[in-house]
Amino acid sequence: MTATTTGAATPGGPTGPTGPAGPVSANEGRSSGAAFPRLLAMEWTKFRSVRSTVWSLLAFVVLALGLAALITALTVNSWDKADPDQKASWLRDPTGNILGSGFFLGQLAICVLGVMVITSEYSTGMIRASLLAVPRRTPMLAAKSVVFAVVTFVVTEIVSFGAFFIAAPILHSKVQVSLGDKGVLRALVGAGLYLTMLGLFAMAIGALIRHTAGAITGVIGFVLVLAPLAQLLPGSVGKHIHAYLPTEAGHLVAQSAPGPKDLLSAWQGYGVFALWTALLLVAAEWMLKRRDA
Protein backbone atom coordinates (compact mmCIF):
# COMPACT_ATOMS: atom_id res chain seq x y z
CA MET A 1 0.00 0.00 0.00
CA THR A 2 1.37 3.42 -0.90
CA ALA A 3 0.55 6.70 0.80
CA THR A 4 0.14 9.96 -1.05
CA THR A 5 1.74 12.94 0.63
CA THR A 6 0.32 16.37 -0.14
CA GLY A 7 2.70 19.29 -0.44
CA ALA A 8 5.83 17.15 -0.05
CA ALA A 9 9.11 18.86 -0.72
CA THR A 10 10.94 18.07 -3.92
CA PRO A 11 14.61 17.22 -3.63
CA GLY A 12 16.74 20.33 -3.60
CA GLY A 13 13.72 22.65 -3.88
CA PRO A 14 11.81 24.83 -1.42
CA THR A 15 8.54 23.83 0.05
CA GLY A 16 5.47 26.01 -0.14
CA PRO A 17 1.71 25.98 0.21
CA THR A 18 -0.46 24.70 -2.56
CA GLY A 19 -3.68 26.05 -3.94
CA PRO A 20 -6.39 25.00 -6.37
CA ALA A 21 -4.31 26.11 -9.33
CA GLY A 22 -1.05 24.55 -8.13
CA PRO A 23 1.82 25.66 -5.96
CA VAL A 24 1.77 29.24 -4.76
CA SER A 25 5.07 31.02 -5.31
CA ALA A 26 7.03 32.60 -2.52
CA ASN A 27 6.36 36.05 -3.99
CA GLU A 28 2.62 35.46 -3.90
CA GLY A 29 2.90 34.39 -0.28
CA ARG A 30 4.44 37.70 0.74
CA SER A 31 2.39 40.65 1.80
CA SER A 32 1.18 43.09 -0.84
CA GLY A 33 2.90 45.86 1.08
CA ALA A 34 6.29 44.21 0.60
CA ALA A 35 5.59 43.64 -3.10
CA PHE A 36 4.45 47.19 -3.88
CA PRO A 37 8.00 48.67 -4.06
CA ARG A 38 8.81 46.04 -6.70
CA LEU A 39 5.71 47.10 -8.63
CA LEU A 40 6.91 50.71 -8.48
CA ALA A 41 10.32 49.66 -9.79
CA MET A 42 8.68 47.70 -12.62
CA GLU A 43 6.44 50.60 -13.61
CA TRP A 44 9.36 53.04 -13.42
CA THR A 45 11.36 50.82 -15.79
CA LYS A 46 8.48 50.70 -18.25
CA PHE A 47 7.78 54.43 -17.95
CA ARG A 48 11.34 55.61 -18.61
CA SER A 49 12.07 53.07 -21.35
CA VAL A 50 9.23 54.22 -23.64
CA ARG A 51 10.26 56.89 -26.14
CA SER A 52 6.88 58.63 -25.98
CA THR A 53 7.69 59.58 -22.36
CA VAL A 54 10.79 61.55 -23.33
CA TRP A 55 9.20 63.20 -26.36
CA SER A 56 6.01 64.18 -24.53
CA LEU A 57 7.90 65.71 -21.61
CA LEU A 58 10.30 67.46 -23.99
CA ALA A 59 7.36 68.90 -25.94
CA PHE A 60 5.85 70.16 -22.71
CA VAL A 61 9.09 71.83 -21.60
CA VAL A 62 9.60 73.55 -24.96
CA LEU A 63 6.00 74.72 -25.27
CA ALA A 64 5.64 75.88 -21.68
CA LEU A 65 8.91 77.78 -21.46
CA GLY A 66 8.96 79.05 -25.03
CA LEU A 67 5.40 80.30 -25.14
CA ALA A 68 5.61 81.84 -21.67
CA ALA A 69 8.58 83.95 -22.76
CA LEU A 70 7.17 84.73 -26.22
CA ILE A 71 3.65 85.73 -25.20
CA THR A 72 4.90 87.76 -22.24
CA ALA A 73 7.28 89.64 -24.54
CA LEU A 74 4.52 90.26 -27.07
CA THR A 75 2.24 91.52 -24.30
CA VAL A 76 4.88 93.98 -23.09
CA ASN A 77 5.59 95.22 -26.62
CA SER A 78 1.89 95.81 -27.33
CA TRP A 79 1.01 97.06 -23.84
CA ASP A 80 0.02 100.59 -24.92
CA LYS A 81 -2.37 99.18 -27.53
CA ALA A 82 -3.77 96.39 -25.37
CA ASP A 83 -7.40 96.13 -24.40
CA PRO A 84 -8.16 97.52 -20.89
CA ASP A 85 -9.55 94.18 -19.79
CA GLN A 86 -6.36 92.45 -20.86
CA LYS A 87 -4.25 94.94 -18.93
CA ALA A 88 -6.45 94.50 -15.87
CA SER A 89 -6.03 90.73 -16.08
CA TRP A 90 -2.23 90.97 -16.14
CA LEU A 91 -2.23 93.50 -13.29
CA ARG A 92 -4.55 91.34 -11.17
CA ASP A 93 -2.84 87.99 -11.77
CA PRO A 94 0.53 88.25 -13.54
CA THR A 95 1.62 84.79 -12.36
CA GLY A 96 -1.48 83.09 -13.70
CA ASN A 97 -1.06 84.83 -17.05
CA ILE A 98 2.62 83.90 -17.27
CA LEU A 99 1.85 80.26 -16.60
CA GLY A 100 -1.27 80.23 -18.75
CA SER A 101 0.68 81.59 -21.70
CA GLY A 102 2.65 78.39 -22.13
CA PHE A 103 0.61 75.85 -20.25
CA PHE A 104 -2.51 76.18 -22.39
CA LEU A 105 -0.84 74.21 -25.19
CA GLY A 106 1.81 72.54 -23.05
CA GLN A 107 -0.85 70.74 -21.04
CA LEU A 108 -1.83 68.82 -24.16
CA ALA A 109 1.54 67.05 -24.04
CA ILE A 110 0.80 65.97 -20.46
CA CYS A 111 -2.62 64.73 -21.59
CA VAL A 112 -1.07 62.68 -24.39
CA LEU A 113 1.53 61.23 -22.03
CA GLY A 114 -1.11 60.33 -19.46
CA VAL A 115 -3.15 58.48 -22.08
CA MET A 116 -0.18 56.65 -23.59
CA VAL A 117 1.11 55.46 -20.22
CA ILE A 118 -1.73 52.93 -20.23
CA THR A 119 -2.95 52.64 -23.84
CA SER A 120 0.53 51.90 -25.23
CA GLU A 121 0.53 48.67 -23.22
CA TYR A 122 -2.74 47.63 -24.85
CA SER A 123 -1.57 48.54 -28.36
CA THR A 124 1.69 46.60 -28.02
CA GLY A 125 0.24 43.70 -26.04
CA MET A 126 2.56 44.39 -23.09
CA ILE A 127 -0.49 44.58 -20.82
CA ARG A 128 -0.73 40.77 -20.97
CA ALA A 129 2.80 40.38 -19.65
CA SER A 130 2.11 42.99 -16.97
CA LEU A 131 -0.99 41.17 -15.79
CA LEU A 132 0.81 37.82 -15.81
CA ALA A 133 3.49 39.33 -13.59
CA VAL A 134 0.94 41.09 -11.40
CA PRO A 135 -2.37 39.19 -11.45
CA ARG A 136 -3.87 41.60 -8.90
CA ARG A 137 -4.76 44.49 -11.16
CA THR A 138 -5.50 47.15 -8.55
CA PRO A 139 -1.90 47.34 -7.24
CA MET A 140 -0.62 47.52 -10.81
CA LEU A 141 -2.83 50.52 -11.60
CA ALA A 142 -1.90 52.13 -8.28
CA ALA A 143 1.83 51.71 -8.95
CA LYS A 144 1.47 53.09 -12.45
CA SER A 145 -0.41 56.11 -11.09
CA VAL A 146 2.18 56.79 -8.39
CA VAL A 147 5.15 56.62 -10.78
CA PHE A 148 3.43 58.81 -13.35
CA ALA A 149 2.28 61.35 -10.75
CA VAL A 150 5.70 61.71 -9.11
CA VAL A 151 7.59 62.18 -12.39
CA THR A 152 4.99 64.57 -13.78
CA PHE A 153 4.90 66.66 -10.62
CA VAL A 154 8.69 67.03 -10.49
CA VAL A 155 8.96 68.00 -14.16
CA THR A 156 6.02 70.40 -14.14
CA GLU A 157 7.19 72.11 -10.96
CA ILE A 158 10.62 72.71 -12.44
CA VAL A 159 9.03 74.11 -15.60
CA SER A 160 6.56 76.24 -13.62
CA PHE A 161 9.30 77.97 -11.65
CA GLY A 162 11.44 78.18 -14.79
CA ALA A 163 8.67 79.88 -16.77
CA PHE A 164 8.11 82.36 -13.94
CA PHE A 165 11.78 83.29 -13.58
CA ILE A 166 12.12 83.68 -17.36
CA ALA A 167 8.97 85.75 -17.92
CA ALA A 168 8.86 87.89 -14.75
CA PRO A 169 11.91 90.01 -15.75
CA ILE A 170 10.40 90.50 -19.22
CA LEU A 171 7.16 91.73 -17.65
CA HIS A 172 8.91 93.87 -15.05
CA SER A 173 8.71 97.14 -17.01
CA LYS A 174 4.89 96.94 -17.08
CA VAL A 175 3.90 94.75 -14.12
CA GLN A 176 6.18 93.99 -11.20
CA VAL A 177 5.83 90.54 -9.68
CA SER A 178 8.11 88.59 -7.34
CA LEU A 179 8.10 85.20 -5.65
CA GLY A 180 7.26 86.80 -2.31
CA ASP A 181 4.04 88.44 -3.54
CA LYS A 182 0.75 87.15 -2.19
CA GLY A 183 -0.41 83.98 -3.90
CA VAL A 184 2.59 83.64 -6.24
CA LEU A 185 4.27 80.67 -4.55
CA ARG A 186 0.93 78.88 -4.15
CA ALA A 187 0.17 79.44 -7.85
CA LEU A 188 3.54 78.03 -8.93
CA VAL A 189 3.13 74.95 -6.75
CA GLY A 190 -0.51 74.74 -7.83
CA ALA A 191 0.49 74.67 -11.50
CA GLY A 192 2.41 71.45 -10.91
CA LEU A 193 -0.45 70.01 -8.88
CA TYR A 194 -2.94 70.88 -11.62
CA LEU A 195 -0.88 69.34 -14.41
CA THR A 196 -0.22 66.20 -12.36
CA MET A 197 -3.93 65.78 -11.72
CA LEU A 198 -4.61 66.43 -15.40
CA GLY A 199 -2.21 63.65 -16.34
CA LEU A 200 -3.93 61.22 -13.96
CA PHE A 201 -7.28 62.33 -15.38
CA ALA A 202 -6.02 61.51 -18.87
CA MET A 203 -4.58 58.18 -17.70
CA ALA A 204 -7.95 57.19 -16.22
CA ILE A 205 -9.69 57.95 -19.51
CA GLY A 206 -7.02 55.96 -21.33
CA ALA A 207 -7.62 52.98 -19.02
CA LEU A 208 -11.35 53.18 -19.67
CA ILE A 209 -11.15 53.51 -23.47
CA ARG A 210 -7.95 51.46 -24.00
CA HIS A 211 -7.40 53.02 -27.44
CA THR A 212 -4.84 55.80 -27.86
CA ALA A 213 -6.56 57.90 -30.51
CA GLY A 214 -9.98 57.60 -28.91
CA ALA A 215 -8.70 58.43 -25.43
CA ILE A 216 -6.69 61.45 -26.62
CA THR A 217 -9.76 62.72 -28.47
CA GLY A 218 -11.84 62.33 -25.32
CA VAL A 219 -9.33 64.17 -23.14
CA ILE A 220 -8.92 67.03 -25.62
CA GLY A 221 -12.70 67.24 -25.79
CA PHE A 222 -12.80 67.78 -22.03
CA VAL A 223 -9.93 70.28 -22.03
CA LEU A 224 -10.56 72.40 -25.13
CA VAL A 225 -14.11 71.80 -26.35
CA LEU A 226 -16.46 71.14 -23.45
CA ALA A 227 -15.65 74.30 -21.48
CA PRO A 228 -16.41 76.76 -24.34
CA LEU A 229 -19.62 74.89 -25.10
CA ALA A 230 -20.71 75.12 -21.45
CA GLN A 231 -20.25 78.88 -21.57
CA LEU A 232 -22.98 79.03 -24.21
CA LEU A 233 -25.56 77.69 -21.76
CA PRO A 234 -27.80 80.51 -20.54
CA GLY A 235 -28.11 81.88 -17.02
CA SER A 236 -26.64 80.68 -13.76
CA VAL A 237 -27.02 77.02 -14.77
CA GLY A 238 -24.47 77.48 -17.53
CA LYS A 239 -22.12 79.35 -15.19
CA HIS A 240 -22.23 76.61 -12.58
CA ILE A 241 -21.80 73.78 -15.10
CA HIS A 242 -18.81 75.62 -16.57
CA ALA A 243 -17.30 76.28 -13.14
CA TYR A 244 -17.51 72.62 -12.07
CA LEU A 245 -15.97 71.14 -15.22
CA PRO A 246 -12.72 69.34 -14.29
CA THR A 247 -10.11 71.52 -15.97
CA GLU A 248 -11.98 74.78 -15.43
CA ALA A 249 -12.17 74.07 -11.71
CA GLY A 250 -8.68 72.61 -11.45
CA HIS A 251 -6.72 75.43 -13.08
CA LEU A 252 -7.88 77.91 -10.41
CA VAL A 253 -5.11 76.63 -8.13
CA ALA A 254 -2.55 77.99 -10.63
CA GLN A 255 -3.86 81.57 -10.26
CA SER A 256 -2.31 83.94 -7.75
CA ALA A 257 -5.55 85.91 -7.44
CA PRO A 258 -9.19 84.91 -8.08
CA GLY A 259 -10.92 86.12 -11.21
CA PRO A 260 -13.98 88.35 -11.08
CA LYS A 261 -16.24 85.57 -12.38
CA ASP A 262 -14.80 82.63 -10.43
CA LEU A 263 -17.42 80.76 -8.40
CA LEU A 264 -14.90 78.57 -6.56
CA SER A 265 -11.77 79.33 -4.59
CA ALA A 266 -8.42 77.92 -5.68
CA TRP A 267 -8.50 74.88 -3.40
CA GLN A 268 -12.22 74.29 -3.86
CA GLY A 269 -11.65 74.11 -7.59
CA TYR A 270 -8.74 71.74 -7.17
CA GLY A 271 -10.87 69.58 -4.89
CA VAL A 272 -13.54 69.35 -7.59
CA PHE A 273 -10.91 68.32 -10.14
CA ALA A 274 -9.49 65.74 -7.73
CA LEU A 275 -12.99 64.29 -7.22
CA TRP A 276 -13.52 63.99 -10.99
CA THR A 277 -10.17 62.23 -11.32
CA ALA A 278 -10.77 59.91 -8.37
CA LEU A 279 -14.13 58.81 -9.77
CA LEU A 280 -12.58 58.09 -13.16
CA LEU A 281 -9.73 56.12 -11.59
CA VAL A 282 -12.19 54.05 -9.55
CA ALA A 283 -14.18 53.36 -12.72
CA ALA A 284 -10.96 52.47 -14.56
CA GLU A 285 -9.94 50.08 -11.77
CA TRP A 286 -13.40 48.46 -11.80
CA MET A 287 -13.28 47.96 -15.60
CA LEU A 288 -9.68 46.74 -15.50
CA LYS A 289 -10.65 43.89 -13.15
CA ARG A 290 -13.64 42.86 -15.26
CA ARG A 291 -12.29 43.03 -18.79
CA ASP A 292 -9.83 40.77 -20.54
CA ALA A 293 -6.49 42.23 -21.56
mmCIF file of C-alpha atoms in Angstrom, residues 128-262:
data_model
loop_
_atom_site.group_PDB
_atom_site.id
_atom_site.type_symbol
_atom_site.label_atom_id
_atom_site.label_comp_id
_atom_site.label_asym_id
_atom_site.label_seq_id
_atom_site.Cartn_x
_atom_site.Cartn_y
_atom_site.Cartn_z
ATOM 1 C CA ARG A 128 -0.731 40.771 -20.968
ATOM 2 C CA ALA A 129 2.798 40.384 -19.655
ATOM 3 C CA SER A 130 2.111 42.995 -16.969
ATOM 4 C CA LEU A 131 -0.986 41.167 -15.791
ATOM 5 C CA LEU A 132 0.808 37.824 -15.810
ATOM 6 C CA ALA A 133 3.491 39.329 -13.592
ATOM 7 C CA VAL A 134 0.938 41.090 -11.397
ATOM 8 C CA PRO A 135 -2.366 39.188 -11.447
ATOM 9 C CA ARG A 136 -3.868 41.597 -8.902
ATOM 10 C CA ARG A 137 -4.760 44.494 -11.157
ATOM 11 C CA THR A 138 -5.501 47.152 -8.553
ATOM 12 C CA PRO A 139 -1.903 47.338 -7.240
ATOM 13 C CA MET A 140 -0.624 47.520 -10.808
ATOM 14 C CA LEU A 141 -2.825 50.520 -11.598
ATOM 15 C CA ALA A 142 -1.896 52.134 -8.283
ATOM 16 C CA ALA A 143 1.835 51.706 -8.947
ATOM 17 C CA LYS A 144 1.468 53.088 -12.451
ATOM 18 C CA SER A 145 -0.413 56.107 -11.090
ATOM 19 C CA VAL A 146 2.180 56.794 -8.392
ATOM 20 C CA VAL A 147 5.151 56.623 -10.783
ATOM 21 C CA PHE A 148 3.430 58.809 -13.345
ATOM 22 C CA ALA A 149 2.278 61.351 -10.752
ATOM 23 C CA VAL A 150 5.702 61.709 -9.110
ATOM 24 C CA VAL A 151 7.591 62.176 -12.386
ATOM 25 C CA THR A 152 4.987 64.565 -13.777
ATOM 26 C CA PHE A 153 4.899 66.657 -10.616
ATOM 27 C CA VAL A 154 8.687 67.027 -10.486
ATOM 28 C CA VAL A 155 8.965 68.004 -14.159
ATOM 29 C CA THR A 156 6.015 70.398 -14.143
ATOM 30 C CA GLU A 157 7.185 72.113 -10.963
ATOM 31 C CA ILE A 158 10.623 72.705 -12.445
ATOM 32 C CA VAL A 159 9.033 74.108 -15.597
ATOM 33 C CA SER A 160 6.558 76.244 -13.622
ATOM 34 C CA PHE A 161 9.299 77.973 -11.655
ATOM 35 C CA GLY A 162 11.439 78.181 -14.789
ATOM 36 C CA ALA A 163 8.673 79.880 -16.766
ATOM 37 C CA PHE A 164 8.113 82.356 -13.944
ATOM 38 C CA PHE A 165 11.780 83.288 -13.583
ATOM 39 C CA ILE A 166 12.119 83.681 -17.363
ATOM 40 C CA ALA A 167 8.968 85.746 -17.924
ATOM 41 C CA ALA A 168 8.863 87.887 -14.754
ATOM 42 C CA PRO A 169 11.906 90.006 -15.754
ATOM 43 C CA ILE A 170 10.399 90.497 -19.224
ATOM 44 C CA LEU A 171 7.158 91.729 -17.653
ATOM 45 C CA HIS A 172 8.913 93.872 -15.046
ATOM 46 C CA SER A 173 8.712 97.143 -17.014
ATOM 47 C CA LYS A 174 4.890 96.944 -17.077
ATOM 48 C CA VAL A 175 3.899 94.754 -14.124
ATOM 49 C CA GLN A 176 6.175 93.991 -11.199
ATOM 50 C CA VAL A 177 5.831 90.543 -9.684
ATOM 51 C CA SER A 178 8.108 88.589 -7.344
ATOM 52 C CA LEU A 179 8.103 85.202 -5.653
ATOM 53 C CA GLY A 180 7.256 86.804 -2.310
ATOM 54 C CA ASP A 181 4.039 88.437 -3.542
ATOM 55 C CA LYS A 182 0.746 87.146 -2.188
ATOM 56 C CA GLY A 183 -0.415 83.977 -3.902
ATOM 57 C CA VAL A 184 2.586 83.639 -6.235
ATOM 58 C CA LEU A 185 4.266 80.666 -4.551
ATOM 59 C CA ARG A 186 0.933 78.883 -4.153
ATOM 60 C CA ALA A 187 0.172 79.438 -7.851
ATOM 61 C CA LEU A 188 3.536 78.026 -8.926
ATOM 62 C CA VAL A 189 3.125 74.949 -6.747
ATOM 63 C CA GLY A 190 -0.512 74.739 -7.832
ATOM 64 C CA ALA A 191 0.487 74.666 -11.497
ATOM 65 C CA GLY A 192 2.410 71.445 -10.914
ATOM 66 C CA LEU A 193 -0.448 70.007 -8.882
ATOM 67 C CA TYR A 194 -2.943 70.881 -11.617
ATOM 68 C CA LEU A 195 -0.880 69.336 -14.413
ATOM 69 C CA THR A 196 -0.224 66.202 -12.363
ATOM 70 C CA MET A 197 -3.928 65.775 -11.722
ATOM 71 C CA LEU A 198 -4.612 66.435 -15.405
ATOM 72 C CA GLY A 199 -2.210 63.649 -16.341
ATOM 73 C CA LEU A 200 -3.930 61.222 -13.956
ATOM 74 C CA PHE A 201 -7.285 62.326 -15.379
ATOM 75 C CA ALA A 202 -6.018 61.506 -18.872
ATOM 76 C CA MET A 203 -4.579 58.185 -17.702
ATOM 77 C CA ALA A 204 -7.951 57.192 -16.220
ATOM 78 C CA ILE A 205 -9.691 57.955 -19.513
ATOM 79 C CA GLY A 206 -7.021 55.955 -21.330
ATOM 80 C CA ALA A 207 -7.617 52.979 -19.021
ATOM 81 C CA LEU A 208 -11.349 53.179 -19.671
ATOM 82 C CA ILE A 209 -11.152 53.513 -23.466
ATOM 83 C CA ARG A 210 -7.946 51.465 -23.997
ATOM 84 C CA HIS A 211 -7.395 53.019 -27.437
ATOM 85 C CA THR A 212 -4.837 55.795 -27.859
ATOM 86 C CA ALA A 213 -6.560 57.903 -30.514
ATOM 87 C CA GLY A 214 -9.985 57.605 -28.908
ATOM 88 C CA ALA A 215 -8.704 58.426 -25.432
ATOM 89 C CA ILE A 216 -6.691 61.446 -26.622
ATOM 90 C CA THR A 217 -9.758 62.724 -28.474
ATOM 91 C CA GLY A 218 -11.844 62.332 -25.324
ATOM 92 C CA VAL A 219 -9.331 64.173 -23.142
ATOM 93 C CA ILE A 220 -8.923 67.031 -25.620
ATOM 94 C CA GLY A 221 -12.703 67.238 -25.788
ATOM 95 C CA PHE A 222 -12.798 67.779 -22.028
ATOM 96 C CA VAL A 223 -9.931 70.279 -22.030
ATOM 97 C CA LEU A 224 -10.560 72.396 -25.128
ATOM 98 C CA VAL A 225 -14.106 71.797 -26.352
ATOM 99 C CA LEU A 226 -16.461 71.136 -23.453
ATOM 100 C CA ALA A 227 -15.649 74.302 -21.478
ATOM 101 C CA PRO A 228 -16.409 76.756 -24.342
ATOM 102 C CA LEU A 229 -19.623 74.892 -25.102
ATOM 103 C CA ALA A 230 -20.713 75.117 -21.449
ATOM 104 C CA GLN A 231 -20.253 78.877 -21.570
ATOM 105 C CA LEU A 232 -22.980 79.029 -24.214
ATOM 106 C CA LEU A 233 -25.564 77.693 -21.763
ATOM 107 C CA PRO A 234 -27.803 80.511 -20.538
ATOM 108 C CA GLY A 235 -28.107 81.882 -17.017
ATOM 109 C CA SER A 236 -26.638 80.680 -13.760
ATOM 110 C CA VAL A 237 -27.022 77.021 -14.767
ATOM 111 C CA GLY A 238 -24.474 77.478 -17.529
ATOM 112 C CA LYS A 239 -22.121 79.349 -15.193
ATOM 113 C CA HIS A 240 -22.233 76.606 -12.578
ATOM 114 C CA ILE A 241 -21.797 73.783 -15.104
ATOM 115 C CA HIS A 242 -18.807 75.622 -16.568
ATOM 116 C CA ALA A 243 -17.300 76.283 -13.138
ATOM 117 C CA TYR A 244 -17.508 72.620 -12.073
ATOM 118 C CA LEU A 245 -15.973 71.136 -15.222
ATOM 119 C CA PRO A 246 -12.724 69.337 -14.291
ATOM 120 C CA THR A 247 -10.106 71.519 -15.970
ATOM 121 C CA GLU A 248 -11.980 74.782 -15.425
ATOM 122 C CA ALA A 249 -12.166 74.068 -11.706
ATOM 123 C CA GLY A 250 -8.680 72.606 -11.446
ATOM 124 C CA HIS A 251 -6.725 75.429 -13.081
ATOM 125 C CA LEU A 252 -7.878 77.913 -10.407
ATOM 126 C CA VAL A 253 -5.111 76.633 -8.132
ATOM 127 C CA ALA A 254 -2.551 77.994 -10.630
ATOM 128 C CA GLN A 255 -3.864 81.571 -10.257
ATOM 129 C CA SER A 256 -2.308 83.944 -7.750
ATOM 130 C CA ALA A 257 -5.555 85.909 -7.437
ATOM 131 C CA PRO A 258 -9.193 84.909 -8.080
ATOM 132 C CA GLY A 259 -10.918 86.117 -11.209
ATOM 133 C CA PRO A 260 -13.982 88.352 -11.076
ATOM 134 C CA LYS A 261 -16.243 85.568 -12.385
ATOM 135 C CA ASP A 262 -14.801 82.634 -10.428
#
